[in-house]
Amino acid sequence: MVVLIGTTWYTVIISLFLLLFSAYLFMPLSFGHSYIQIAIASPLSNTYNSFVIYENAQYGFEIQYPSNWQKIEFSQGIERSGRNIVINFLSLSEGTTDKFREYFIIEIGDLQSRQKLLSSSSMSQSSLLSDYVNEQISDYKKLFKGFQLIESSSDKNNDNSNSFSKIVYTYEDLIAGKIKIMESYFLKKDKIYLLSFHSEATNYEKYLPTIQKMVDSFHMTVTK
């Protein structure tokens, strides 16, 4: 089954091409972005009994995820918006009528050039992150049809060495309908960690406890 995420004319062409060559391929495509993910189709149940730990030594983080979700790692060099796409955790298909498979993706970017502003001005880590997130929101308003910001919040650690911000928004997809996304931003020194959950709006609340557990379990293992 081919599932389209954020369909544009070129993703439709690619999807039809893959469908002709294999009935076993699954491909979520992100609207307005340049990456393609291909994975073997999954069983049809989203129930799970446990979480397992995913650890990434290269980027220095670990996170828990449902043991029966697909883990799709990306090769180094795949980027969007200046961030490396590291891994995608893909939920199981809910059947042949499922138009959108919910997924949770982690991206990491280098903000070293922006960090120079901290040394030459009084800008704090939280201000730097706030500016970064506001730029993202401005881009989404241009990119996504029917974009609506639902929630925006931020926090920071007492030592001011890292900051956290979260936004929740919706947009209209041509095939799947209304999509709801939660993005969690972690700023650790000169690195930005983006954890984003993408879901059909009608399924968002059902998956939220699982996603919140994933976000809460995320932590950086690098200390420098």
Short mmCIF file of C-alpha atoms in Angstrom, two decimals:
data_model
loop_
_atom_site.label_atom_id
_atom_site.label_comp_id
_atom_site.label_asym_id
_atom_site.label_seq_id
_atom_site.Cartn_x
_atom_site.Cartn_y
_atom_site.Cartn_z
CA MET A 1 0.00 0.00 0.00
CA VAL A 2 1.29 3.45 -0.84
CA VAL A 3 0.52 6.22 1.64
CA LEU A 4 0.98 9.84 0.65
CA ILE A 5 1.93 12.45 3.21
CA GLY A 6 1.68 16.06 2.10
CA THR A 7 1.15 15.22 -1.55
CA THR A 8 2.42 17.42 -4.35
CA TRP A 9 2.47 16.69 -8.08
CA TYR A 10 5.95 15.22 -8.03
CA THR A 11 5.23 12.95 -5.06
CA VAL A 12 2.22 11.53 -6.91
CA ILE A 13 4.41 10.68 -9.91
CA ILE A 14 7.04 9.00 -7.70
CA SER A 15 4.37 7.10 -5.76
CA LEU A 16 2.77 5.70 -8.90
CA PHE A 17 6.17 4.67 -10.23
CA LEU A 18 7.00 2.72 -7.04
CA LEU A 19 3.58 1.12 -6.95
CA LEU A 20 4.12 -0.34 -10.42
CA PHE A 21 7.35 -2.03 -9.35
CA SER A 22 6.46 -3.37 -5.93
CA ALA A 23 3.26 -4.02 -4.02
CA TYR A 24 5.22 -4.36 -0.80
CA LEU A 25 6.77 -0.95 -0.59
CA PHE A 26 5.54 1.76 1.70
CA MET A 27 6.51 5.37 1.12
CA PRO A 28 5.59 8.37 3.26
CA LEU A 29 6.43 11.64 1.49
CA SER A 30 6.65 14.92 3.35
CA PHE A 31 4.94 17.96 1.82
CA GLY A 32 7.36 20.62 0.68
CA HIS A 33 10.44 18.60 1.62
CA SER A 34 12.95 16.70 -0.45
CA TYR A 35 13.25 13.34 1.26
CA ILE A 36 11.68 9.97 0.55
CA GLN A 37 11.41 7.05 2.96
CA ILE A 38 10.91 3.47 1.84
CA ALA A 39 10.17 0.60 4.19
CA ILE A 40 8.61 -2.85 4.15
CA ALA A 41 4.88 -2.81 4.94
CA SER A 42 3.91 -3.55 8.53
CA PRO A 43 1.23 -5.58 10.32
CA LEU A 44 -2.14 -3.94 10.83
CA SER A 45 -2.23 -3.42 14.59
CA ASN A 46 -1.03 -0.40 16.55
CA THR A 47 -1.23 -2.11 19.93
CA TYR A 48 2.06 -2.52 21.77
CA ASN A 49 3.26 -4.10 24.98
CA SER A 50 6.57 -2.39 25.60
CA PHE A 51 9.02 0.33 24.70
CA VAL A 52 12.61 -0.21 23.64
CA ILE A 53 15.57 2.15 23.71
CA TYR A 54 17.11 3.63 20.58
CA GLU A 55 20.59 5.07 21.08
CA ASN A 56 22.53 7.12 18.56
CA ALA A 57 26.20 7.48 19.43
CA GLN A 58 26.99 9.67 16.43
CA TYR A 59 24.62 12.45 17.45
CA GLY A 60 24.68 11.70 21.17
CA PHE A 61 21.08 10.99 22.20
CA GLU A 62 18.73 8.19 23.14
CA ILE A 63 14.97 7.77 23.19
CA GLN A 64 12.35 5.12 23.94
CA TYR A 65 9.86 4.06 21.26
CA PRO A 66 7.12 1.40 20.91
CA SER A 67 8.70 -1.97 20.24
CA ASN A 68 6.40 -2.76 17.31
CA TRP A 69 6.93 0.52 15.44
CA GLN A 70 9.26 0.59 12.45
CA LYS A 71 12.64 2.21 12.92
CA ILE A 72 13.95 3.86 9.75
CA GLU A 73 17.45 5.34 9.96
CA PHE A 74 18.67 7.82 7.37
CA SER A 75 22.09 7.94 5.79
CA GLN A 76 24.29 10.88 6.72
CA GLY A 77 23.86 13.93 4.54
CA ILE A 78 20.06 13.88 4.15
CA GLU A 79 18.95 17.35 5.18
CA ARG A 80 15.99 19.69 5.31
CA SER A 81 15.93 23.28 6.59
CA GLY A 82 19.59 22.99 7.56
CA ARG A 83 19.02 19.96 9.81
CA ASN A 84 20.18 16.36 9.39
CA ILE A 85 17.31 13.86 9.28
CA VAL A 86 18.45 11.12 11.65
CA ILE A 87 15.63 8.63 12.25
CA ASN A 88 11.91 8.07 11.75
CA PHE A 89 9.70 5.89 13.98
CA LEU A 90 6.74 4.80 11.88
CA SER A 91 3.45 3.60 13.38
CA LEU A 92 1.74 0.49 12.07
CA SER A 93 -0.82 0.65 9.31
CA GLU A 94 -4.44 0.66 10.45
CA GLY A 95 -5.67 -1.16 7.35
CA THR A 96 -6.13 -0.80 3.62
CA THR A 97 -8.16 2.39 4.03
CA ASP A 98 -5.46 4.09 6.09
CA LYS A 99 -4.47 7.25 4.18
CA PHE A 100 -1.79 8.42 6.60
CA ARG A 101 0.58 6.46 8.81
CA GLU A 102 1.50 8.48 11.87
CA TYR A 103 5.23 8.97 12.38
CA PHE A 104 7.76 10.51 14.75
CA ILE A 105 10.93 11.94 13.27
CA ILE A 106 14.15 13.30 14.79
CA GLU A 107 16.30 15.94 13.11
CA ILE A 108 19.48 17.62 14.35
CA GLY A 109 20.99 20.90 13.20
CA ASP A 110 24.14 22.90 13.90
CA LEU A 111 23.58 26.43 15.18
CA GLN A 112 27.24 27.31 15.61
CA SER A 113 26.96 30.43 13.47
CA ARG A 114 23.99 31.64 15.50
CA GLN A 115 25.82 30.91 18.73
CA LYS A 116 28.31 33.62 17.81
CA LEU A 117 25.51 36.08 18.54
CA LEU A 118 25.58 34.94 22.15
CA SER A 119 29.24 35.84 22.52
CA SER A 120 28.82 39.24 20.87
CA SER A 121 25.52 40.25 22.47
CA SER A 122 23.35 39.72 25.52
CA MET A 123 21.10 37.17 23.75
CA SER A 124 20.29 34.15 25.91
CA GLN A 125 19.86 30.52 24.92
CA SER A 126 16.11 30.82 25.33
CA SER A 127 16.00 33.93 23.10
CA LEU A 128 18.04 32.16 20.46
CA LEU A 129 15.65 29.21 20.47
CA SER A 130 12.61 31.50 20.42
CA ASP A 131 13.92 33.27 17.30
CA TYR A 132 14.59 29.91 15.66
CA VAL A 133 11.09 28.60 16.35
CA ASN A 134 9.47 31.83 15.18
CA GLU A 135 11.33 31.51 11.88
CA GLN A 136 9.97 27.98 11.53
CA ILE A 137 6.42 29.19 12.12
CA SER A 138 6.83 31.93 9.49
CA ASP A 139 8.01 29.33 6.97
CA TYR A 140 5.10 27.01 7.77
CA LYS A 141 2.59 29.78 7.16
CA LYS A 142 3.92 30.04 3.62
CA LEU A 143 4.40 26.31 3.06
CA PHE A 144 1.31 24.62 4.48
CA LYS A 145 -2.22 25.21 3.21
CA GLY A 146 -4.60 26.18 6.01
CA PHE A 147 -1.81 26.44 8.59
CA GLN A 148 -3.09 27.12 12.11
CA LEU A 149 -0.91 27.43 15.21
CA ILE A 150 -2.69 25.64 18.07
CA GLU A 151 -0.14 25.81 20.88
CA SER A 152 3.22 27.39 21.64
CA SER A 153 5.23 27.03 24.86
CA SER A 154 8.84 27.17 26.06
CA ASP A 155 11.02 26.36 29.05
CA LYS A 156 14.69 26.33 30.03
CA ASN A 157 16.97 24.65 32.55
CA ASN A 158 18.22 26.54 35.56
CA ASP A 159 21.81 26.47 34.31
CA ASN A 160 20.69 28.12 31.02
CA SER A 161 22.82 25.58 29.10
CA ASN A 162 19.86 24.24 27.15
CA SER A 163 16.31 25.29 26.34
CA PHE A 164 13.08 23.65 25.24
CA SER A 165 10.18 24.83 23.09
CA LYS A 166 7.02 23.15 21.74
CA ILE A 167 4.54 24.08 19.05
CA VAL A 168 1.40 22.29 17.84
CA TYR A 169 -0.22 23.15 14.54
CA THR A 170 -2.51 21.85 11.81
CA TYR A 171 -2.63 22.10 8.03
CA GLU A 172 -4.78 20.73 5.22
CA ASP A 173 -3.45 17.82 3.15
CA LEU A 174 -4.95 17.21 -0.30
CA ILE A 175 -5.48 13.47 0.32
CA ALA A 176 -5.37 12.78 4.07
CA GLY A 177 -7.31 15.86 5.16
CA LYS A 178 -6.37 17.79 8.29
CA ILE A 179 -2.93 16.90 9.66
CA LYS A 180 -1.86 17.77 13.19
CA ILE A 181 1.81 18.10 14.14
CA MET A 182 3.59 18.48 17.45
CA GLU A 183 7.17 19.74 17.30
CA SER A 184 9.50 19.66 20.31
CA TYR A 185 12.72 21.68 20.08
CA PHE A 186 15.72 21.08 22.33
CA LEU A 187 18.64 23.52 22.18
CA LYS A 188 21.88 22.19 23.67
CA LYS A 189 24.73 24.65 23.25
CA ASP A 190 25.20 24.86 19.47
CA LYS A 191 22.93 21.93 18.52
CA ILE A 192 19.20 22.01 17.82
CA TYR A 193 17.25 18.76 18.25
CA LEU A 194 13.81 18.68 16.60
CA LEU A 195 11.35 15.90 17.49
CA SER A 196 8.17 16.06 15.43
CA PHE A 197 5.04 13.91 15.51
CA HIS A 198 2.82 13.88 12.40
CA SER A 199 -0.74 12.56 12.61
CA GLU A 200 -4.19 12.74 11.12
CA ALA A 201 -5.99 15.27 13.29
CA THR A 202 -8.67 12.71 14.19
CA ASN A 203 -6.02 10.27 15.49
CA TYR A 204 -3.83 12.78 17.33
CA GLU A 205 -5.27 12.33 20.83
CA LYS A 206 -5.16 8.54 20.52
CA TYR A 207 -1.42 8.60 19.88
CA LEU A 208 -0.58 11.47 22.23
CA PRO A 209 0.19 9.39 25.38
CA THR A 210 2.65 7.30 23.38
CA ILE A 211 4.26 10.35 21.82
CA GLN A 212 4.52 12.16 25.13
CA LYS A 213 6.32 9.16 26.63
CA MET A 214 8.77 9.24 23.71
CA VAL A 215 9.44 12.96 24.13
CA ASP A 216 9.83 12.64 27.91
CA SER A 217 12.33 9.78 27.46
CA PHE A 218 14.52 11.73 25.04
CA HIS A 219 17.83 12.95 26.40
CA MET A 220 21.26 13.91 25.14
CA THR A 221 24.09 11.57 26.08
CA VAL A 222 26.88 13.97 25.04
CA THR A 223 28.28 16.14 27.81
CA LYS A 224 30.61 18.49 25.94
#
